[in-house]
CSV table of C-alpha atoms in Angstrom, one decimal:
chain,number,residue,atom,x,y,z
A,13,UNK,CA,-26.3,6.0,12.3
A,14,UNK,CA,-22.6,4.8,11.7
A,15,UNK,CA,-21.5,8.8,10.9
A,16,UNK,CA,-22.9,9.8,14.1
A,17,UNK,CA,-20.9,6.7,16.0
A,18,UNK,CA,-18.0,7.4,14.2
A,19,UNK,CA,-18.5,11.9,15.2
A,20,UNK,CA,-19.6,10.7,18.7
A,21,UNK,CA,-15.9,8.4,19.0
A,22,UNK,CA,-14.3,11.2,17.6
A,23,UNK,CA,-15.6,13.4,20.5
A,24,UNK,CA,-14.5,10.9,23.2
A,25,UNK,CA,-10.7,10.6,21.8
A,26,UNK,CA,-10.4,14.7,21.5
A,27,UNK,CA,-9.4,14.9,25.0
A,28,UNK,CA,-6.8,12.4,24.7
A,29,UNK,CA,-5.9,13.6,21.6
A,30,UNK,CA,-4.9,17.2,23.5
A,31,UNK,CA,-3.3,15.1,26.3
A,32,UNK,CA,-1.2,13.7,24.1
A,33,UNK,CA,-0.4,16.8,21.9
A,34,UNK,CA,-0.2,19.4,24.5
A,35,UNK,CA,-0.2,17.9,28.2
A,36,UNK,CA,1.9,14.7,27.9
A,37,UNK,CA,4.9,15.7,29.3
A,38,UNK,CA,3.8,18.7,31.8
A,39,UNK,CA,3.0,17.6,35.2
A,40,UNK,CA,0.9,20.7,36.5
A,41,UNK,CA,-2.4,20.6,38.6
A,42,UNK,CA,-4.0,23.3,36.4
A,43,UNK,CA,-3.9,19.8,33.6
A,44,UNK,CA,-6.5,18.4,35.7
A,45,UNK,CA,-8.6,20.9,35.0
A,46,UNK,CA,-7.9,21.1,31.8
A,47,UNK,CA,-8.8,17.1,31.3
A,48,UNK,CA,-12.1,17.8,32.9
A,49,UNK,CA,-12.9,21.0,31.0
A,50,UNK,CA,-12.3,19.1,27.4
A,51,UNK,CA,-14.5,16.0,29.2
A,52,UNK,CA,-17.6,18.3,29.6
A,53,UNK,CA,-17.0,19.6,26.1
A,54,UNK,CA,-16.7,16.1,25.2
A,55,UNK,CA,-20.5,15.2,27.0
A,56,UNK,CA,-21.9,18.2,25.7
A,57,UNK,CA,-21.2,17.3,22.1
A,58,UNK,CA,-22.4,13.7,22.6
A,59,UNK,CA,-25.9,15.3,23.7
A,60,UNK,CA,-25.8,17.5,21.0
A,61,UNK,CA,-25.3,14.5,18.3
A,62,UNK,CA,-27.1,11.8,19.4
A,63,UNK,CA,-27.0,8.5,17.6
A,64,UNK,CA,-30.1,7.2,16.4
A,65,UNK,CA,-31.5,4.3,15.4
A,66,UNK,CA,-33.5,3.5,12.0
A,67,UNK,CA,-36.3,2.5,14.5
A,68,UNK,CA,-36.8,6.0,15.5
A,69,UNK,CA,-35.2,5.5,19.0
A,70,UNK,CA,-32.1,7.5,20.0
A,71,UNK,CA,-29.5,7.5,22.7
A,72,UNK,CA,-26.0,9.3,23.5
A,73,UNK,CA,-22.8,8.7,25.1
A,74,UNK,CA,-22.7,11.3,27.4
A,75,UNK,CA,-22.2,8.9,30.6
A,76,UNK,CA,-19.0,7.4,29.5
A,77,UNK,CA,-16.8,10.6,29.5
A,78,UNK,CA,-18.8,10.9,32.7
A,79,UNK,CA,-18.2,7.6,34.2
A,80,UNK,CA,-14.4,7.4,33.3
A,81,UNK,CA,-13.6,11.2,35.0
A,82,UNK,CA,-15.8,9.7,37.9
A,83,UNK,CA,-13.6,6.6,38.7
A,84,UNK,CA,-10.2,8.2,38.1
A,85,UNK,CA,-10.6,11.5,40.0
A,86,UNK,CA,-13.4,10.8,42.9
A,87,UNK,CA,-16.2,13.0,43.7
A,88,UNK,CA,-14.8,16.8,43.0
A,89,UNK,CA,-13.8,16.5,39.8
A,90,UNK,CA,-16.8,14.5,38.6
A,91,UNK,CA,-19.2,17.2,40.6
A,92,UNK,CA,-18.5,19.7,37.3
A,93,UNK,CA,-19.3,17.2,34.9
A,94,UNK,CA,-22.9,16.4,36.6
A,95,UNK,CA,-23.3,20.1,37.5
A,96,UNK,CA,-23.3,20.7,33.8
A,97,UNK,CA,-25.1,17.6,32.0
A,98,UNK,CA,-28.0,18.7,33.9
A,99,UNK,CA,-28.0,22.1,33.0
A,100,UNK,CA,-27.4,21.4,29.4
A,101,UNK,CA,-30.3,18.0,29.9
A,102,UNK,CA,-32.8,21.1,31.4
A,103,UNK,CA,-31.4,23.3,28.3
A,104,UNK,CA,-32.2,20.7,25.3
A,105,UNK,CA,-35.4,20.4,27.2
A,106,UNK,CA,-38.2,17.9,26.1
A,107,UNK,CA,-39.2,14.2,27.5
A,108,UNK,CA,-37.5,12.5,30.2
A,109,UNK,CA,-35.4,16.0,31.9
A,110,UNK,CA,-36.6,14.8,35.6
A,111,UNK,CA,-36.0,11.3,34.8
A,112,UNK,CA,-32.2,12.5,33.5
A,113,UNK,CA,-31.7,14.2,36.9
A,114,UNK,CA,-32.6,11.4,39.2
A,115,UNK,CA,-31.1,9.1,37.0
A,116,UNK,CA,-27.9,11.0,37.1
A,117,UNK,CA,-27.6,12.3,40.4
A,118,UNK,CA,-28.1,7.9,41.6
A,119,UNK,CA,-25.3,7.5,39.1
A,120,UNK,CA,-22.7,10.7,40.4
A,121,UNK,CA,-23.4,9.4,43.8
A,122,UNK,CA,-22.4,5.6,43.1
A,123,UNK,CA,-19.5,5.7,40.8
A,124,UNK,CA,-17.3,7.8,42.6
A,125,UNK,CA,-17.2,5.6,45.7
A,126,UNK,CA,-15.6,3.2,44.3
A,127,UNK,CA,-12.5,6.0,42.9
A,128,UNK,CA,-9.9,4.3,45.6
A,129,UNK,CA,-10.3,1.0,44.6
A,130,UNK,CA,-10.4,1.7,41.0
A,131,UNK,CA,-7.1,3.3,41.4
A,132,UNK,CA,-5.5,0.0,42.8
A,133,UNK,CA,-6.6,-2.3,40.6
A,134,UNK,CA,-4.0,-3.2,37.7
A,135,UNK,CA,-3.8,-1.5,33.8
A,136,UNK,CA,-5.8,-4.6,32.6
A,137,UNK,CA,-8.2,-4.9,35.5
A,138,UNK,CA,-8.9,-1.0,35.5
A,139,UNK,CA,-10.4,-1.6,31.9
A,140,UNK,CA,-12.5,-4.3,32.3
A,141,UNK,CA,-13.7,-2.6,35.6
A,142,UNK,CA,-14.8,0.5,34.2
A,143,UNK,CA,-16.4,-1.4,31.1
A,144,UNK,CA,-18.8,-3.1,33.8
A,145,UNK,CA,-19.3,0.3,35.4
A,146,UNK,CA,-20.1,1.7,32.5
A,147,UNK,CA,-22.1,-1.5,31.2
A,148,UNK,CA,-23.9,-1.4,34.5
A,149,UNK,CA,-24.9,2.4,33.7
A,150,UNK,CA,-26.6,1.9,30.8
A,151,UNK,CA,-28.2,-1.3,32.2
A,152,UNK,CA,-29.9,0.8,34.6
A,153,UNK,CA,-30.7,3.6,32.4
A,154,UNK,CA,-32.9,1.2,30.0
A,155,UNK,CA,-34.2,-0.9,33.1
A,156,UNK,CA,-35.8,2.8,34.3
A,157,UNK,CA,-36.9,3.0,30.4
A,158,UNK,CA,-38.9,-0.3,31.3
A,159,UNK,CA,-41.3,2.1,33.6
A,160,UNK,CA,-42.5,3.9,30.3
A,161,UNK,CA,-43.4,0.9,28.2
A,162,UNK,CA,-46.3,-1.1,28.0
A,163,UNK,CA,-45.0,-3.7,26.7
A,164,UNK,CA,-41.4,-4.4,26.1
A,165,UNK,CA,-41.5,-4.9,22.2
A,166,UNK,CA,-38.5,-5.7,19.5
A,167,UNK,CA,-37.5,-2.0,19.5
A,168,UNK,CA,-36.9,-1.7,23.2
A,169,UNK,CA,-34.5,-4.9,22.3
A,170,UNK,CA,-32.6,-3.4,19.2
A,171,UNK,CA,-32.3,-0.3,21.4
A,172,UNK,CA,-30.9,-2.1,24.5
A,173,UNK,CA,-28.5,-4.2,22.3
A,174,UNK,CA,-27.3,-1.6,20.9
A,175,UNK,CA,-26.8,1.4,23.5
A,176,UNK,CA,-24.9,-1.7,26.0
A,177,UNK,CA,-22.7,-2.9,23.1
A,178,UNK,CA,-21.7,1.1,21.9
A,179,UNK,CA,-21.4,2.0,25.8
A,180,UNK,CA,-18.9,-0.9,26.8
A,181,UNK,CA,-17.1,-1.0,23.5
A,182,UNK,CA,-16.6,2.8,23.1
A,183,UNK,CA,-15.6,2.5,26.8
A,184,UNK,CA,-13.2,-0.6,26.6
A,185,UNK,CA,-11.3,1.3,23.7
A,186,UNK,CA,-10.8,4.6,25.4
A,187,UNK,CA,-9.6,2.9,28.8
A,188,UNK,CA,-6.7,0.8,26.6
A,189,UNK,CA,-5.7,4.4,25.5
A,190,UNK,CA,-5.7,6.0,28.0
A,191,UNK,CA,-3.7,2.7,30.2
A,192,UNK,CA,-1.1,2.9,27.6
A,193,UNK,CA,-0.4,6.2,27.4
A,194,UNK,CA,0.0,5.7,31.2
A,195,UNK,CA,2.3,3.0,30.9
A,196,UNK,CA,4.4,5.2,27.9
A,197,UNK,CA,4.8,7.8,30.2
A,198,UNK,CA,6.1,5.8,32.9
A,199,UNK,CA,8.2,4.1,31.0
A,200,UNK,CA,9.7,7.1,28.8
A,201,UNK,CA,10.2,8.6,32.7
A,202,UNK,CA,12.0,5.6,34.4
A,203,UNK,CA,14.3,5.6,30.9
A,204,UNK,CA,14.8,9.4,31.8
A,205,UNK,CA,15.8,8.5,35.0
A,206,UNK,CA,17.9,5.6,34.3
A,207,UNK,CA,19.7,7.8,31.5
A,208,UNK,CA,20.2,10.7,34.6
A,209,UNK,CA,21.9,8.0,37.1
A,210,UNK,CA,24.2,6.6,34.7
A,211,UNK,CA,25.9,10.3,33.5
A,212,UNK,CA,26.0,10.9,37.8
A,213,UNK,CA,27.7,7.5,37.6
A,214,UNK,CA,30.3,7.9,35.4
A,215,UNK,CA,31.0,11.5,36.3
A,216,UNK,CA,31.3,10.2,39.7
A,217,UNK,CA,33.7,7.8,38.9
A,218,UNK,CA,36.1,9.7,37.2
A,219,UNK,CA,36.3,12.5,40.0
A,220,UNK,CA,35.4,11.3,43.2
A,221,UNK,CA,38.6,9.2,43.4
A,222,UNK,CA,40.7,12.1,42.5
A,223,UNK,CA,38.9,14.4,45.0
A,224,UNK,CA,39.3,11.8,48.1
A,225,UNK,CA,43.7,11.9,47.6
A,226,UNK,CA,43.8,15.7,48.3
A,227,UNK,CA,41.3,15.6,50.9
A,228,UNK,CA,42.9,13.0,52.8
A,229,UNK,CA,46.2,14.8,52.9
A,230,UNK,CA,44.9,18.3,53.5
A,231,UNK,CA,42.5,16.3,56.4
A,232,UNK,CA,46.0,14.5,57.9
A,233,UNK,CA,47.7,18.0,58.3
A,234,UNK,CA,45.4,19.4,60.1
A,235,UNK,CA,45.0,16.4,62.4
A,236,UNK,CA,49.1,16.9,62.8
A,237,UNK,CA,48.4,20.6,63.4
A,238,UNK,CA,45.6,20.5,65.9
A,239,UNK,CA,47.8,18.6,68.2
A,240,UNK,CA,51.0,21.0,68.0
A,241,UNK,CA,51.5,23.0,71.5
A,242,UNK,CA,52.3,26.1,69.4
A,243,UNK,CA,48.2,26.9,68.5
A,244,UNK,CA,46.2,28.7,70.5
A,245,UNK,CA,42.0,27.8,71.5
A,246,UNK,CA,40.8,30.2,68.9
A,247,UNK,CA,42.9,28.7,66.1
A,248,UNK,CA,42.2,25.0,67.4
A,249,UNK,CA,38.1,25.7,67.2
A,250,UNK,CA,38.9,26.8,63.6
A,251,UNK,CA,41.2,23.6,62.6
A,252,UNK,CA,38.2,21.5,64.2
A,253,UNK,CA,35.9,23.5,61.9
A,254,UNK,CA,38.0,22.6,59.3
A,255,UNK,CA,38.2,18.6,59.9
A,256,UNK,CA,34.6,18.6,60.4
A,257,UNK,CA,33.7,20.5,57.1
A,258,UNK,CA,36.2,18.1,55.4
A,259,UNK,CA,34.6,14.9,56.8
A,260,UNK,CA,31.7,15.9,55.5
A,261,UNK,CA,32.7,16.2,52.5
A,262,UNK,CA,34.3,12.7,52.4
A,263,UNK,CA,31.2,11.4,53.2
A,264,UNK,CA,29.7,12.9,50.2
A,265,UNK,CA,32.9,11.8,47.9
A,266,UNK,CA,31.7,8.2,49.5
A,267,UNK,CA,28.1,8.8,48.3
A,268,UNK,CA,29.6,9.8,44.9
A,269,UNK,CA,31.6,6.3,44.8
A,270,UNK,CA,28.5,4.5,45.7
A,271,UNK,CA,27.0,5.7,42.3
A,272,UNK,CA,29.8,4.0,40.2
A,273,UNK,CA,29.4,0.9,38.3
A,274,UNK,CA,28.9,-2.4,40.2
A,275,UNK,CA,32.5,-3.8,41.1
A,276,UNK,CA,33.4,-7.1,40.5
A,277,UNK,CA,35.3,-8.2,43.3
A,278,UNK,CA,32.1,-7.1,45.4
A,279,UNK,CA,29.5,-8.8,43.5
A,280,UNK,CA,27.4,-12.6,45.3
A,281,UNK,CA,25.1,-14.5,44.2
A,282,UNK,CA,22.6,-14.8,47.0
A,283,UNK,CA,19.0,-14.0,48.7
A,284,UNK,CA,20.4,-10.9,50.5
A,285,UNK,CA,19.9,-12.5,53.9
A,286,UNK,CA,23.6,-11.4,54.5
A,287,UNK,CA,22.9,-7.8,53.6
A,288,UNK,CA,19.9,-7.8,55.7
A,289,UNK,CA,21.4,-9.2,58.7
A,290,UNK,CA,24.7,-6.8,58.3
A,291,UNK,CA,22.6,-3.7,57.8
A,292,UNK,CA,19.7,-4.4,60.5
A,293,UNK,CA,22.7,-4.8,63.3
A,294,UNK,CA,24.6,-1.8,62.3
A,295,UNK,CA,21.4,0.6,62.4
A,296,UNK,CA,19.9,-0.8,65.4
A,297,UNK,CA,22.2,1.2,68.0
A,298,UNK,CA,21.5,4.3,65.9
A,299,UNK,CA,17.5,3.6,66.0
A,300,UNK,CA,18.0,2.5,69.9
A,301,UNK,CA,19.0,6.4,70.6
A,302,UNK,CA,16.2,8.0,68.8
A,303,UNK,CA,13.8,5.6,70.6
A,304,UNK,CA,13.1,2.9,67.5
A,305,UNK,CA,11.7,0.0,68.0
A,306,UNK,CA,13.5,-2.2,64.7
A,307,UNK,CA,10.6,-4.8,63.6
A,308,UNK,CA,12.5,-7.5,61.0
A,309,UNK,CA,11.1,-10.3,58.9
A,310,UNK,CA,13.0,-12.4,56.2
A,311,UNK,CA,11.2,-14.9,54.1
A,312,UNK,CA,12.6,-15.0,50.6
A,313,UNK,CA,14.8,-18.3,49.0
A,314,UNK,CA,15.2,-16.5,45.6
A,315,UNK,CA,19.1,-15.8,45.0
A,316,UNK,CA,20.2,-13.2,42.2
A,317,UNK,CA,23.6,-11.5,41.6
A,318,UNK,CA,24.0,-8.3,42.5
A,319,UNK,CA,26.9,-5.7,44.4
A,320,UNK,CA,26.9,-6.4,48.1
A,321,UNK,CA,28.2,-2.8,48.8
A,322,UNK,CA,26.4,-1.2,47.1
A,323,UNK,CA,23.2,-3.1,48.1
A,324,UNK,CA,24.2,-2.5,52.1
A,325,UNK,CA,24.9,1.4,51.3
A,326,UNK,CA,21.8,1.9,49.3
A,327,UNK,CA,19.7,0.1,52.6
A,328,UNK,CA,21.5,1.9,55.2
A,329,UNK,CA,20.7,4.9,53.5
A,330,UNK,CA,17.0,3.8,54.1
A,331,UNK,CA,16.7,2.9,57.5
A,332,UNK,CA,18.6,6.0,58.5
A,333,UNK,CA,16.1,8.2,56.4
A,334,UNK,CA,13.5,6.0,58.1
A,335,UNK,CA,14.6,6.7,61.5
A,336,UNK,CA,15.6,10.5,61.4
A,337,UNK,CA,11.8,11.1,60.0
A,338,UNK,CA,10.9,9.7,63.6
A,339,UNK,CA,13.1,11.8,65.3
A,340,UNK,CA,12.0,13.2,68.3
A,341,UNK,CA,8.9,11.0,68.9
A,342,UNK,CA,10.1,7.7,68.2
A,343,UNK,CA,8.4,5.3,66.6
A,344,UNK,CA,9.1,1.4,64.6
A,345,UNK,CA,10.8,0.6,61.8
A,346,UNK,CA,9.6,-2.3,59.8
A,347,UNK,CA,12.0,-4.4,57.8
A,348,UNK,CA,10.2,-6.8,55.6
A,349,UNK,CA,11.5,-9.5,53.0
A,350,UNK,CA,9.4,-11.8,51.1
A,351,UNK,CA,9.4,-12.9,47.8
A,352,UNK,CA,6.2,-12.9,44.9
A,353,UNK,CA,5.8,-14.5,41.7
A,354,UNK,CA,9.5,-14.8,40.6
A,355,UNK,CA,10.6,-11.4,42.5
A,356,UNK,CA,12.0,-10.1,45.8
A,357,UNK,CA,10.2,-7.4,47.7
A,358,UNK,CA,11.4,-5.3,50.4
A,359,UNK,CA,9.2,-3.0,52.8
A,360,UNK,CA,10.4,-0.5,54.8
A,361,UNK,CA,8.1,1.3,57.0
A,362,UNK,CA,8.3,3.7,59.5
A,363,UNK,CA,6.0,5.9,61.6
A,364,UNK,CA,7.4,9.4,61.5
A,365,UNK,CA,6.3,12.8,59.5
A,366,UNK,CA,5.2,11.2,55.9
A,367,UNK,CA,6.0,12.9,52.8
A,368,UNK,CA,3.5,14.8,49.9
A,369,UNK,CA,3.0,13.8,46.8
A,370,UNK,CA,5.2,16.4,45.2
A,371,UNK,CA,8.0,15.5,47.7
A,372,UNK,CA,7.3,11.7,46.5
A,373,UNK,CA,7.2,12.5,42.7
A,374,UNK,CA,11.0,14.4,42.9
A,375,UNK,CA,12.9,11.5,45.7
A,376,UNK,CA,16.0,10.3,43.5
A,377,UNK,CA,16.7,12.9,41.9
A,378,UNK,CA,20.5,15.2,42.4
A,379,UNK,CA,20.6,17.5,44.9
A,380,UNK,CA,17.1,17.1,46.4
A,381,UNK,CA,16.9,16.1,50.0
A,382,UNK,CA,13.7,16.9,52.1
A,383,UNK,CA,16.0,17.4,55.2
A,384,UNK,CA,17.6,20.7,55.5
A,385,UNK,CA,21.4,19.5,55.7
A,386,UNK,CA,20.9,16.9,53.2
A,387,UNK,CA,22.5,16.8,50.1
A,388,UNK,CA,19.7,14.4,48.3
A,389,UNK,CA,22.6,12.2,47.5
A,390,UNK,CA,21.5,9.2,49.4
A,391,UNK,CA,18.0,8.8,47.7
A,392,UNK,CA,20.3,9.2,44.6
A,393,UNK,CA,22.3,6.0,46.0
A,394,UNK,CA,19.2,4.0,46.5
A,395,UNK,CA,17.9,4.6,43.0
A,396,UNK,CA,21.0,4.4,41.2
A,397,UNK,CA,21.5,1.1,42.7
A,398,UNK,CA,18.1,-0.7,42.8
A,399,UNK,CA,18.4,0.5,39.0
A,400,UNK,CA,21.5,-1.3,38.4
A,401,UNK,CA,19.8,-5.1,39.0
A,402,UNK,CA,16.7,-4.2,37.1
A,403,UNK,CA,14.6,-3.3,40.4
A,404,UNK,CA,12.1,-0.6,41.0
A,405,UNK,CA,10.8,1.5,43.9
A,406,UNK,CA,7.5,2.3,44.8
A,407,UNK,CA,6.7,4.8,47.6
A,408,UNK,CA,3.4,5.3,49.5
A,409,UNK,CA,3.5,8.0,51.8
A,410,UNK,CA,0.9,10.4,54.3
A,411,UNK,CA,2.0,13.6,55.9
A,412,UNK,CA,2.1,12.7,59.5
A,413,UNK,CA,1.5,8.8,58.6
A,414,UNK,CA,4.9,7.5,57.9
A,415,UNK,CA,6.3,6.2,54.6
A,416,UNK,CA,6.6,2.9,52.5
A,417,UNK,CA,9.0,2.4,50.4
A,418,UNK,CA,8.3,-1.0,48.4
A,419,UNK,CA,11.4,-2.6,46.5
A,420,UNK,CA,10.3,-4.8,43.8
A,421,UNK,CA,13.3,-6.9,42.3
A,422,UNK,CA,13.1,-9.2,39.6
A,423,UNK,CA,14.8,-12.4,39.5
């Protein structure tokens, strides 16, 4: 019995072991299916193996790969999986193939219902739930065991103790594996990340100030120029061309500077009530023309010592990506500030065309913008500095819902 438990474990890790060989750092939808594919592998060779007991009873452990895929990826992904335990159950043929098939179609019709609130449950909490679920599984696989027995004698004991122990231990250990590796990856990512905005950081204070001298003196001459006699219409359309094209690339030079390293004459110690206040009123005449209603709430006494400008360019750079994705229809912009357990939180929600998950997954990175004339340098901003005082964003978003973005600072 204790080589098959230790073959049947071995067949639960072997898709994690792939993962973590092969699919770790590839973020593709065709790994999905791959996951799945090795979890019906996986259930097909705990049918094959079963474990059994020196009583003469035997059980497998084909619900757990089962239950897991179930609560992580919802109904279509689990439908293979119960397509093909019942084909392979009809295959192996003998006792109890009708009683497998209700049994499992209950089971594929409960689990997966409760896939959204499995996913918003914390690391730990996601471990102990799916232990219960899969606990609960086996509970009511042995209780529709009961209906065959005459009597419920010692062995219908030993075989209950031991198929609930196997199924929520087994279960427990694959769920920390597979929450750490979670948490390794995110971790390894936001290092990635952090690593990315401090090279854009220094690079941009090296050259940004150098870039800003000429461009103010080519910008001033052709100020002087555009108000001489001596130019004609056509030429003055061109010199205003000109001093647009080199405004906007001030403004990017200023997005470059915001990037640099937190400047000491600009750092407070404070609750960022200041920055709140100074940011809501200089976006509200900007929101009033695109027809936003500005919604604000401040509730937070924690103080923490951060740089103000870079704070105030890093939330302007919200609210106006807020409001421009409401442009057009209008809509409300929600500023809210509270603080939880020992952190600051900021929410800022608006109503306007939502985001993907793809378009999510690559905000804060160089050079990508989802508008067309953006440069993707202001999401930079926001990251680079939330990142500099520790903080980190989280971003819930609908196509045609709106968007969340959720700033969680430690104090």
């Amino acid at each position: 019995m204790f080589e098959t438990l230790l073959l049947n474990f071995l067949f639960l890790i072997f898709p994690i072991i792939v993962f973590l060989i092969f699919l770790e750092h590839r973020r593709r939808n065709s790994d999905r299916m791959i996951f799945i594919f090795l979890a019906v592998v996986t259930m097909i060779l705990c049918m094959t193996f079963p474990i059994e007991l020196n009583i003469g009873f035997i059980f497998d452990l084909r619900y757990i790969p089962f239950v897991i895929v179930a609560l992580f990826l919802g109904y279509r992904k689990a439908f293979p999986l119960y397509i093909v335990l019942n084909i392979y159950r009809f295959y192996l043929g003998g006792d109890g193939v009708l009683q497998s098939f209700i049994f499992s179609t209950i089971i594929f019709m409960l689990i997966p219902l409760m896939n959204k609130k499995f996913i918003k449950l914390s690391s730990r909490n996601r471990v102990l739930f799916a232990a219960l679920a899969s606990f609960l599984t086996m509970g009511f696989y042995l209780l529709t065991l009961t209906f065959f027995f005459d009597t419920l004698n010692r062995e219908f004991w030993i075989l209950t103790c031991h198929a609930l122990t196997t199924y929520t231990v087994m279960t427990i250990v694959l769920m920390i594996l597979i929450e750490k590796i979670g948490i390794n990856i995110k971790k390894s990512e936001r290092f990635l990340h952090s690593e990315r905005l401090n090279v854009v950081s220094e690079l941009a204070a090296s050259v940004s100030h150098e870039i800003r001298n000429p461009l103010t003196v080519t910008s001033g001459f052709l100020q002087m120029l555009n108000k001489s006699t001596t130019v004609n219409p056509e030429e003055k359309r061109y010199i205003e061309i000109a001093l647009q094209e080199l405004k906007r690339a001030e403004q990017i030079v200023s997005d470059y500077l915001s990037l640099a390293k937190p400047q000491s004459e600009n750092m407070v110690y404070s609750n960022f009530e200041t920055e709140m206040e100074y940011t809501k009123n200089l976006i509200i005449p900007y929101a009033t023309m695109h027809q936003v209603d500005v919604q604000y709430y401040f509730n937070n006494s924690l103080n923490m010592k951060y740089d103000k400008n870079q704070i105030q360019q890093c939330l302007i750079n919200l609210y106006k990506n807020a409001i421009e994705a409401m442009k057009g229809k209008g809509g409300t912009l929600s500023i809210d500030v509270s603080e939880k357990k020992k952190t600051i939180v900021i929410k800022i929600k608006d109503t306007g065309v939502g985001m993907t998950k793809e378009e999510i997954s690559r905000l804060g990175k160089p050079y990508y913008s989802t508008k067309e004339e953006g440069t993707g340098l202001g999401m930079l901003v926001v990251y680079s500095a939330i990142d500099k005082i520790k903080g980190k964003i989280e971003v819930k978003s609908e196509k045609g819902e709106g968007t969340t973005f959720i700033i969680i600072i430690p104090v």
